[in-house]
Amino acid sequence: MQGSLIKQICIITLLTWSSHVGAADKCEQESNECTAIGKWNVGMAIGVGARSNPLLEGKSIPLVLVPTISYYGKHFFLNNLDFGWTLHDSASSSISFIASPGYDRVFFYRYDLQNFFVINQVVNNGSTATTTGQAFVSTDPNPDIQIGAQYIIRRYPDRSRDITYLAGPEWTFQIGKVSGQVDLLHEVTGKHDGNEIRAALKFPLISSLQSLSCSVGITWKSAAVVNYYYGDEAIYQGDSSLSPFIKVSYSRPLGTKWKLLAFIHYEQLGSSIANSPIVAMDHVNSGFVGALYAF
Amino acid sequence: MRFRICDLAFGLMSLLCIQFDSARAEPLSEAITMQLNPTVCALSVSDKLCKTTVHVQWRATQDESLCMIIVKRPDIKQCWEHYTEGTYNVDLTFDQDVIFQLRDLELQNTLASATLRVIREALQYRHRRRDPWSLFG
């Protein structure tokens, strides 16, 4: 229901969007597109929100206090938990080499940093950092583990999902008012050696004092990534997955320090993730309404 | 040729001296001088305001009756009557050049002037990362 509403909004946007105003060629002042080199930007959002957890018995993750931090050097940048080195930067496109944390861990660990630094990323399940993936699955009858006529309920997969980082090239671009992003990432922390592609387009609906935009994108995960989080050698092995998403976001300044923020986000999980025995939902919903204070 | 080189060197030295003096103080009367400490406030990219205690010192060759004021700060005024020198400390918060002046008691004539300058680190800008993939991007 929520997803179809967002889709309709985006389709209307795509049909009616016709203005093409080029971005400023050179950054000369602080704006939505430009920021000062060497300056730290720190903020805290306070509001009401949550992200659903698709794991079996997974609890939704509340979004109440959401910190944000960024820093831009001439080439280096830090954007919450992402960081990178920009090789080429212009009004129409930028090429960087970035590193970004593996995203799916948020569903297994309530206190994963990505459940706090949501502004630019987000989520969990109620479990602690030491006991994760506590889903139970009823397996087919197996002579070795069958007792009488009862199925054995196996604890699956009770293992840790470590913090991982993926790194690789990122291309971002601006065509008229539409901005885009493509990341080609490979896991570099030695946990699963998987690959990920993240890509998205953002269409502004209103871009005056207040800003309303619609984004569509995909996340492709290789089988290694899928199985590190959702697989088990004895029970389930998934293929690569493609998860599309759609998002509508709104922001409006409230004075010089405060900004009103809101978004709704719907992600359709790829079938190889949704078919995992520890996944109960084939989608993830997120939403937040709050105010961001810039220090 | 040697004469011309000397002339050129003297000219450059004179120019440098004039610029140095103008940065520290601008005596309008040879009889009265005023010095500030510090004379410059340097703001980094992350700083918005200078906040410092400024030490003002003036000297005269004979007894003077005068007042020290800060331009555009009518709340700050310190006067002396029949003194040959004086000092004054003031806590200031500012983001632009601050001009100190010594004037007669009627505040009509300026006897000496000095400027506390604000130097800003030149700001450079670059494009923010476009990240529509992220939740708030």
CSV table of C-alpha atoms in Angstrom, one decimal:
chain,number,residue,atom,x,y,z
A,1,MET,CA,0.0,0.0,0.0
A,2,GLN,CA,2.7,2.4,1.1
A,3,GLY,CA,5.0,1.2,-1.7
A,4,SER,CA,2.3,1.7,-4.4
A,5,LEU,CA,1.6,5.2,-3.2
A,6,ILE,CA,5.3,6.1,-3.4
A,7,LYS,CA,5.5,4.5,-6.8
A,8,GLN,CA,2.5,6.6,-8.0
A,9,ILE,CA,4.1,9.8,-6.7
A,10,CYS,CA,7.3,9.0,-8.5
A,11,ILE,CA,5.6,8.1,-11.8
A,12,ILE,CA,3.7,11.4,-11.7
A,13,THR,CA,7.0,13.2,-11.0
A,14,LEU,CA,8.7,11.5,-13.9
A,15,LEU,CA,5.9,12.5,-16.3
A,16,THR,CA,5.6,16.1,-15.1
A,17,TRP,CA,9.3,16.7,-14.6
A,18,SER,CA,10.5,18.8,-17.5
A,19,SER,CA,12.6,21.7,-16.3
A,20,HIS,CA,16.3,21.4,-16.8
A,21,VAL,CA,18.4,23.8,-14.8
A,22,GLY,CA,22.1,23.1,-14.7
A,23,ALA,CA,23.9,23.1,-11.4
A,24,ALA,CA,26.4,25.8,-10.7
A,25,ASP,CA,29.7,25.1,-12.5
A,26,LYS,CA,31.8,26.3,-9.6
A,27,CYS,CA,31.1,26.2,-5.9
A,28,GLU,CA,31.5,29.7,-4.4
A,29,GLN,CA,29.3,29.5,-1.4
A,30,GLU,CA,27.4,27.2,0.9
A,31,SER,CA,24.4,25.6,-0.8
A,32,ASN,CA,22.6,22.4,-1.2
A,33,GLU,CA,25.2,21.3,-3.7
A,34,CYS,CA,28.3,22.9,-2.2
A,35,THR,CA,30.0,23.0,1.1
A,36,ALA,CA,33.1,24.6,2.6
A,37,ILE,CA,36.4,22.7,2.4
A,38,GLY,CA,37.8,22.0,5.8
A,39,LYS,CA,34.7,22.5,7.8
A,40,TRP,CA,33.1,19.9,10.1
A,41,ASN,CA,29.3,19.6,9.8
A,42,VAL,CA,27.7,18.0,12.9
A,43,GLY,CA,24.0,17.6,13.5
A,44,MET,CA,21.4,15.7,15.5
A,45,ALA,CA,18.0,14.8,14.3
A,46,ILE,CA,15.2,14.3,16.9
A,47,GLY,CA,12.0,12.8,15.8
A,48,VAL,CA,9.8,9.8,15.4
A,49,GLY,CA,10.4,6.9,13.0
A,50,ALA,CA,11.1,3.3,12.6
A,51,ARG,CA,12.4,0.7,10.1
A,52,SER,CA,10.8,-2.7,9.8
A,53,ASN,CA,13.0,-5.7,10.3
A,54,PRO,CA,12.4,-8.5,7.8
A,55,LEU,CA,14.0,-11.2,9.9
A,56,LEU,CA,11.9,-13.9,11.5
A,57,GLU,CA,11.0,-12.5,15.0
A,58,GLY,CA,12.9,-9.3,14.1
A,59,LYS,CA,11.7,-6.2,15.9
A,60,SER,CA,11.4,-2.9,14.2
A,61,ILE,CA,14.2,-0.5,14.8
A,62,PRO,CA,13.1,2.8,16.4
A,63,LEU,CA,14.5,6.1,15.0
A,64,VAL,CA,14.5,8.8,17.6
A,65,LEU,CA,17.9,10.4,17.9
A,66,VAL,CA,19.9,10.4,14.7
A,67,PRO,CA,23.3,11.9,14.7
A,68,THR,CA,25.0,13.1,11.5
A,69,ILE,CA,28.5,14.2,10.8
A,70,SER,CA,30.4,15.1,7.6
A,71,TYR,CA,33.7,16.7,6.6
A,72,TYR,CA,35.0,17.6,3.2
A,73,GLY,CA,38.6,18.2,2.4
A,74,LYS,CA,39.9,19.1,-1.0
A,75,HIS,CA,39.8,15.4,-2.0
A,76,PHE,CA,39.0,13.5,1.2
A,77,PHE,CA,35.5,13.3,2.6
A,78,LEU,CA,33.7,11.7,5.5
A,79,ASN,CA,30.0,11.3,5.2
A,80,ASN,CA,28.8,9.6,8.4
A,81,LEU,CA,30.1,6.1,8.2
A,82,ASP,CA,31.2,6.4,4.6
A,83,PHE,CA,34.5,8.0,3.6
A,84,GLY,CA,36.3,8.4,0.4
A,85,TRP,CA,38.7,10.2,-1.9
A,86,THR,CA,37.4,12.3,-4.8
A,87,LEU,CA,39.5,11.9,-7.9
A,88,HIS,CA,37.4,14.2,-10.2
A,89,ASP,CA,34.8,16.7,-9.1
A,90,SER,CA,32.6,19.0,-11.3
A,91,ALA,CA,29.1,20.3,-11.4
A,92,SER,CA,28.0,17.5,-13.8
A,93,SER,CA,29.9,14.5,-12.3
A,94,SER,CA,32.2,13.3,-9.6
A,95,ILE,CA,34.4,10.2,-9.4
A,96,SER,CA,35.5,9.0,-6.0
A,97,PHE,CA,37.0,5.9,-4.4
A,98,ILE,CA,34.8,5.2,-1.4
A,99,ALA,CA,34.5,2.8,1.6
A,100,SER,CA,31.1,2.0,3.1
A,101,PRO,CA,29.9,-0.4,5.8
A,102,GLY,CA,28.1,-3.6,4.8
A,103,TYR,CA,24.4,-2.7,5.2
A,104,ASP,CA,22.6,-5.9,6.2
A,105,ARG,CA,24.2,-6.2,9.6
A,106,VAL,CA,21.7,-3.6,10.8
A,107,PHE,CA,19.0,-6.3,10.9
A,108,PHE,CA,21.0,-8.5,13.2
A,109,TYR,CA,22.5,-6.0,15.7
A,110,ARG,CA,20.4,-3.3,17.4
A,111,TYR,CA,23.5,-1.3,18.2
A,112,ASP,CA,25.2,-1.4,14.8
A,113,LEU,CA,26.4,2.1,14.1
A,114,GLN,CA,24.2,2.2,11.0
A,115,ASN,CA,21.2,2.1,13.2
A,116,PHE,CA,22.2,5.5,14.6
A,117,PHE,CA,23.8,7.3,11.6
A,118,VAL,CA,20.7,7.1,9.6
A,119,ILE,CA,20.9,10.4,8.0
A,120,ASN,CA,22.6,9.1,4.9
A,121,GLN,CA,22.0,5.6,5.7
A,122,VAL,CA,19.8,3.3,8.6
A,123,VAL,CA,18.0,-0.2,11.4
A,124,ASN,CA,17.6,-4.4,13.7
A,125,ASN,CA,15.9,-7.0,15.7
A,126,GLY,CA,16.0,-6.7,19.4
A,127,SER,CA,18.9,-9.1,19.9
A,128,THR,CA,22.2,-8.1,21.5
A,129,ALA,CA,25.5,-8.0,19.9
A,130,THR,CA,26.5,-11.4,21.1
A,131,THR,CA,23.4,-13.4,20.2
A,132,THR,CA,22.3,-12.8,16.7
A,133,GLY,CA,20.1,-14.3,14.1
A,134,GLN,CA,18.0,-16.1,16.7
A,135,ALA,CA,15.5,-17.3,14.2
A,136,PHE,CA,14.1,-20.8,14.4
A,137,VAL,CA,13.2,-22.9,11.4
A,138,SER,CA,11.4,-26.2,11.1
A,139,THR,CA,13.4,-28.3,8.7
A,140,ASP,CA,12.3,-31.3,6.7
A,141,PRO,CA,12.2,-34.6,8.6
A,142,ASN,CA,15.7,-36.1,8.7
A,143,PRO,CA,16.4,-39.6,9.9
A,144,ASP,CA,19.5,-38.5,11.7
A,145,ILE,CA,17.7,-35.8,13.7
A,146,GLN,CA,14.2,-37.0,13.7
A,147,ILE,CA,12.8,-38.1,17.1
A,148,GLY,CA,9.7,-40.1,16.7
A,149,ALA,CA,7.2,-38.1,14.5
A,150,GLN,CA,8.4,-34.7,15.7
A,151,TYR,CA,10.5,-32.3,13.6
A,152,ILE,CA,13.7,-31.1,15.1
A,153,ILE,CA,13.7,-27.3,15.5
A,154,ARG,CA,17.1,-26.2,14.6
A,155,ARG,CA,18.7,-23.0,15.8
A,156,TYR,CA,19.7,-21.3,12.6
A,157,PRO,CA,22.0,-19.7,11.9
A,158,ASP,CA,23.4,-18.9,15.3
A,159,ARG,CA,26.6,-17.1,14.3
A,160,SER,CA,28.0,-13.6,14.3
A,161,ARG,CA,27.9,-11.2,11.4
A,162,ASP,CA,30.9,-9.0,11.8
A,163,ILE,CA,31.3,-5.4,10.8
A,164,THR,CA,32.4,-5.3,7.2
A,165,TYR,CA,33.5,-2.5,4.9
A,166,LEU,CA,33.1,-2.5,1.1
A,167,ALA,CA,35.2,-0.3,-1.1
A,168,GLY,CA,35.3,0.7,-4.7
A,169,PRO,CA,34.7,3.4,-7.3
A,170,GLU,CA,31.7,5.7,-7.0
A,171,TRP,CA,30.3,7.8,-9.9
A,172,THR,CA,27.8,10.5,-9.1
A,173,PHE,CA,26.3,12.8,-11.7
A,174,GLN,CA,23.9,15.6,-12.3
A,175,ILE,CA,21.7,15.9,-15.4
A,176,GLY,CA,19.5,18.9,-15.1
A,177,LYS,CA,17.9,18.6,-11.7
A,178,VAL,CA,18.3,14.8,-11.6
A,179,SER,CA,21.2,13.5,-9.5
A,180,GLY,CA,22.5,9.9,-9.7
A,181,GLN,CA,24.9,7.6,-7.9
A,182,VAL,CA,26.5,4.3,-8.9
A,183,ASP,CA,28.8,2.4,-6.5
A,184,LEU,CA,30.7,-0.7,-7.4
A,185,LEU,CA,31.9,-2.2,-4.2
A,186,HIS,CA,33.9,-5.2,-3.0
A,187,GLU,CA,34.2,-6.4,0.6
A,188,VAL,CA,37.7,-5.6,1.8
A,189,THR,CA,37.6,-6.6,5.5
A,190,GLY,CA,38.1,-10.3,4.8
A,191,LYS,CA,34.7,-11.7,5.9
A,192,HIS,CA,33.0,-12.8,2.8
A,193,ASP,CA,34.7,-11.4,-0.2
A,194,GLY,CA,31.4,-10.4,-1.8
A,195,ASN,CA,30.4,-7.6,-4.2
A,196,GLU,CA,27.7,-5.1,-4.1
A,197,ILE,CA,26.3,-2.5,-6.6
A,198,ARG,CA,24.4,0.4,-5.3
A,199,ALA,CA,22.7,2.8,-7.7
A,200,ALA,CA,20.0,5.4,-7.5
A,201,LEU,CA,18.4,8.4,-9.2
A,202,LYS,CA,16.9,11.4,-7.3
A,203,PHE,CA,14.1,13.5,-8.9
A,204,PRO,CA,13.3,16.8,-7.2
A,205,LEU,CA,9.7,17.7,-7.1
A,206,ILE,CA,10.0,20.9,-5.2
A,207,SER,CA,13.3,22.6,-4.8
A,208,SER,CA,12.7,26.1,-3.4
A,209,LEU,CA,13.0,26.9,0.3
A,210,GLN,CA,11.4,23.5,1.0
A,211,SER,CA,12.6,20.4,-0.8
A,212,LEU,CA,10.5,17.4,-1.9
A,213,SER,CA,12.1,14.7,-3.8
A,214,CYS,CA,11.6,11.1,-5.0
A,215,SER,CA,14.4,8.6,-5.4
A,216,VAL,CA,14.5,5.2,-7.0
A,217,GLY,CA,17.3,2.8,-6.9
A,218,ILE,CA,18.6,-0.8,-6.6
A,219,THR,CA,21.0,-2.7,-4.5
A,220,TRP,CA,22.6,-5.8,-6.1
A,221,LYS,CA,24.4,-8.2,-3.8
A,222,SER,CA,26.5,-11.1,-4.9
A,223,ALA,CA,25.8,-14.6,-3.5
A,224,ALA,CA,28.7,-14.3,-1.1
A,225,VAL,CA,27.0,-11.2,0.5
A,226,VAL,CA,23.6,-12.9,0.6
A,227,ASN,CA,24.9,-16.1,2.2
A,228,TYR,CA,27.1,-14.3,4.8
A,229,TYR,CA,24.0,-12.7,6.3
A,230,TYR,CA,21.1,-15.0,5.3
A,231,GLY,CA,22.6,-18.4,4.3
A,232,ASP,CA,23.8,-21.5,6.0
A,233,GLU,CA,25.8,-24.3,4.4
A,234,ALA,CA,23.6,-27.0,5.7
A,235,ILE,CA,20.2,-25.4,5.1
A,236,TYR,CA,20.1,-22.5,2.7
A,237,GLN,CA,22.3,-21.2,0.0
A,238,GLY,CA,21.1,-18.2,-2.0
A,239,ASP,CA,22.1,-16.7,-5.3
A,240,SER,CA,22.8,-13.1,-5.9
A,241,SER,CA,19.9,-10.7,-5.2
A,242,LEU,CA,18.6,-7.5,-6.7
A,243,SER,CA,16.6,-5.3,-4.3
A,244,PRO,CA,14.9,-2.2,-5.8
A,245,PHE,CA,13.7,0.7,-3.6
A,246,ILE,CA,11.7,3.9,-3.8
A,247,LYS,CA,11.8,6.8,-1.4
A,248,VAL,CA,10.1,10.2,-0.9
A,249,SER,CA,11.9,12.8,1.2
A,250,TYR,CA,11.0,16.2,2.4
A,251,SER,CA,12.9,18.9,4.2
A,252,ARG,CA,12.3,22.5,5.1
A,253,PRO,CA,14.5,25.0,7.0
A,254,LEU,CA,13.1,26.0,10.4
A,255,GLY,CA,15.3,29.1,11.2
A,256,THR,CA,19.0,29.1,10.8
A,257,LYS,CA,19.9,26.0,12.9
A,258,TRP,CA,16.9,23.7,12.6
A,259,LYS,CA,15.5,21.8,9.6
A,260,LEU,CA,12.4,19.8,9.3
A,261,LEU,CA,13.1,16.3,7.8
A,262,ALA,CA,10.8,13.5,6.8
A,263,PHE,CA,11.0,10.5,4.5
A,264,ILE,CA,9.3,7.2,3.7
A,265,HIS,CA,11.3,4.4,2.1
A,266,TYR,CA,10.2,1.1,0.7
A,267,GLU,CA,12.7,-1.6,-0.4
A,268,GLN,CA,11.6,-4.9,-2.1
A,269,LEU,CA,14.1,-7.6,-1.0
A,270,GLY,CA,15.6,-9.8,-3.7
A,271,SER,CA,14.1,-13.3,-3.9
A,272,SER,CA,17.3,-15.0,-2.7
A,273,ILE,CA,17.1,-12.9,0.5
A,274,ALA,CA,13.3,-13.1,0.9
A,275,ASN,CA,13.5,-16.9,0.4
A,276,SER,CA,15.9,-17.4,3.3
A,277,PRO,CA,14.4,-19.4,6.2
A,278,ILE,CA,15.3,-16.6,8.6
A,279,VAL,CA,13.5,-13.9,6.6
A,280,ALA,CA,9.9,-13.4,7.3
A,281,MET,CA,9.1,-10.4,5.1
A,282,ASP,CA,10.0,-9.7,1.5
A,283,HIS,CA,10.3,-6.0,2.0
A,284,VAL,CA,11.6,-3.3,4.4
A,285,ASN,CA,9.6,-0.1,5.3
A,286,SER,CA,11.2,2.9,6.8
A,287,GLY,CA,9.9,6.3,7.9
A,288,PHE,CA,10.9,9.3,9.9
A,289,VAL,CA,9.6,12.7,10.8
A,290,GLY,CA,11.7,15.0,12.9
A,291,ALA,CA,13.9,18.1,13.2
A,292,LEU,CA,17.6,18.3,12.5
A,293,TYR,CA,19.7,20.7,14.5
A,294,ALA,CA,23.0,21.7,13.0
A,295,PHE,CA,25.7,22.6,15.6
B,1,MET,CA,73.7,52.3,-11.9
B,2,ARG,CA,74.7,51.9,-8.2
B,3,PHE,CA,72.8,55.1,-7.4
B,4,ARG,CA,69.7,53.8,-9.0
B,5,ILE,CA,69.8,50.5,-7.1
B,6,CYS,CA,70.2,52.4,-3.8
B,7,ASP,CA,67.2,54.6,-4.8
B,8,LEU,CA,65.2,51.5,-5.6
B,9,ALA,CA,66.1,49.8,-2.3
B,10,PHE,CA,65.3,52.9,-0.3
B,11,GLY,CA,62.0,53.2,-2.0
B,12,LEU,CA,61.1,49.6,-1.3
B,13,MET,CA,62.1,50.0,2.3
B,14,SER,CA,60.1,53.1,2.7
B,15,LEU,CA,57.1,51.4,1.2
B,16,LEU,CA,57.5,48.5,3.5
B,17,CYS,CA,57.8,50.8,6.5
B,18,ILE,CA,54.6,52.7,5.6
B,19,GLN,CA,52.7,49.4,5.2
B,20,PHE,CA,54.0,48.1,8.5
B,21,ASP,CA,53.0,51.3,10.3
B,22,SER,CA,49.6,51.4,8.8
B,23,ALA,CA,49.0,47.8,10.0
B,24,ARG,CA,49.9,48.7,13.6
B,25,ALA,CA,48.6,52.2,14.2
B,26,GLU,CA,47.8,55.4,12.4
B,27,PRO,CA,49.2,58.3,14.4
B,28,LEU,CA,47.4,61.5,13.4
B,29,SER,CA,49.6,63.6,15.6
B,30,GLU,CA,53.3,63.0,16.2
B,31,ALA,CA,52.8,63.9,19.8
B,32,ILE,CA,50.4,61.0,20.6
B,33,THR,CA,50.9,57.3,19.7
B,34,MET,CA,48.6,54.4,20.4
B,35,GLN,CA,49.4,50.7,20.3
B,36,LEU,CA,47.1,47.6,20.4
B,37,ASN,CA,47.9,44.1,21.5
B,38,PRO,CA,47.0,42.0,19.6
B,39,THR,CA,46.8,43.8,16.3
B,40,VAL,CA,45.4,40.9,14.3
B,41,CYS,CA,42.8,38.2,14.8
B,42,ALA,CA,43.0,35.3,12.5
B,43,LEU,CA,39.8,33.3,11.9
B,44,SER,CA,40.0,29.7,10.7
B,45,VAL,CA,37.4,28.2,8.5
B,46,SER,CA,35.5,26.9,11.5
B,47,ASP,CA,35.6,30.1,13.5
B,48,LYS,CA,32.9,32.7,13.2
B,49,LEU,CA,33.9,35.3,15.8
B,50,CYS,CA,37.1,36.7,17.4
B,51,LYS,CA,36.9,36.8,21.2
B,52,THR,CA,39.9,38.3,22.9
B,53,THR,CA,41.1,40.8,25.5
B,54,VAL,CA,42.6,43.8,23.8
B,55,HIS,CA,45.3,45.8,25.5
B,56,VAL,CA,45.4,49.4,24.5
B,57,GLN,CA,48.4,51.7,25.4
B,58,TRP,CA,48.9,55.3,24.4
B,59,ARG,CA,51.7,57.8,25.1
B,60,ALA,CA,52.1,61.5,24.6
B,61,THR,CA,55.0,64.0,24.8
B,62,GLN,CA,53.1,66.3,27.1
B,63,ASP,CA,50.0,66.2,29.3
B,64,GLU,CA,46.9,65.4,27.3
B,65,SER,CA,43.1,65.2,28.1
B,66,LEU,CA,41.5,62.7,25.8
B,67,CYS,CA,39.2,59.8,25.4
B,68,MET,CA,39.6,56.4,23.8
B,69,ILE,CA,36.6,55.1,21.9
B,70,ILE,CA,35.9,52.2,19.5
B,71,VAL,CA,34.1,53.1,16.3
B,72,LYS,CA,30.5,51.8,16.2
B,73,ARG,CA,30.8,50.7,19.8
B,74,PRO,CA,29.3,53.7,21.8
B,75,ASP,CA,29.2,51.6,24.9
B,76,ILE,CA,33.0,51.6,25.2
B,77,LYS,CA,34.7,54.9,26.2
B,78,GLN,CA,37.6,55.6,28.5
B,79,CYS,CA,38.9,59.2,29.3
B,80,TRP,CA,42.0,60.6,30.9
B,81,GLU,CA,42.6,64.2,32.0
B,82,HIS,CA,46.1,65.6,32.1
B,83,TYR,CA,48.0,62.3,31.5
B,84,THR,CA,51.0,61.6,29.4
B,85,GLU,CA,50.2,57.9,29.0
B,86,GLY,CA,47.4,55.5,29.6
B,87,THR,CA,46.4,51.8,29.3
B,88,TYR,CA,43.1,50.1,29.0
B,89,ASN,CA,42.0,46.5,28.7
B,90,VAL,CA,38.8,45.5,27.0
B,91,ASP,CA,37.1,42.2,26.3
B,92,LEU,CA,35.8,42.1,22.8
B,93,THR,CA,33.8,39.8,20.5
B,94,PHE,CA,33.8,40.8,16.9
B,95,ASP,CA,33.9,39.5,13.3
B,96,GLN,CA,35.1,42.7,11.5
B,97,ASP,CA,37.9,45.1,11.9
B,98,VAL,CA,37.7,47.1,15.1
B,99,ILE,CA,38.9,50.8,15.0
B,100,PHE,CA,40.2,52.3,18.2
B,101,GLN,CA,40.5,56.1,18.3
B,102,LEU,CA,41.9,58.7,20.7
B,103,ARG,CA,39.8,61.9,20.6
B,104,ASP,CA,39.7,65.1,22.5
B,105,LEU,CA,37.2,65.3,25.4
B,106,GLU,CA,34.5,66.7,23.2
B,107,LEU,CA,35.0,63.7,20.9
B,108,GLN,CA,35.3,66.1,18.0
B,109,ASN,CA,38.9,65.7,16.8
B,110,THR,CA,40.7,62.4,16.3
B,111,LEU,CA,44.2,62.5,17.8
B,112,ALA,CA,45.3,58.9,17.0
B,113,SER,CA,43.8,55.8,15.5
B,114,ALA,CA,44.7,52.1,15.4
B,115,THR,CA,42.9,49.2,13.8
B,116,LEU,CA,42.6,45.6,15.1
B,117,ARG,CA,42.2,43.7,11.9
B,118,VAL,CA,40.3,40.4,11.2
B,119,ILE,CA,42.0,38.0,8.8
B,120,ARG,CA,39.9,35.1,7.6
B,121,GLU,CA,41.2,31.9,6.2
B,122,ALA,CA,40.2,31.9,2.6
B,123,LEU,CA,37.2,29.6,2.2
B,124,GLN,CA,37.1,27.2,-0.6
B,125,TYR,CA,34.1,25.2,-1.6
B,126,ARG,CA,33.5,21.9,-3.3
B,127,HIS,CA,30.5,19.8,-4.3
B,128,ARG,CA,28.8,17.8,-1.7
B,129,ARG,CA,28.5,14.1,-2.3
B,130,ARG,CA,25.4,13.2,-4.2
B,131,ASP,CA,24.0,10.1,-2.4
B,132,PRO,CA,20.4,9.3,-3.4
B,133,TRP,CA,21.0,5.7,-2.5
B,134,SER,CA,21.1,6.5,1.2
B,135,LEU,CA,18.0,7.1,3.3
B,136,PHE,CA,18.4,10.9,3.7
B,137,GLY,CA,20.5,11.4,0.6
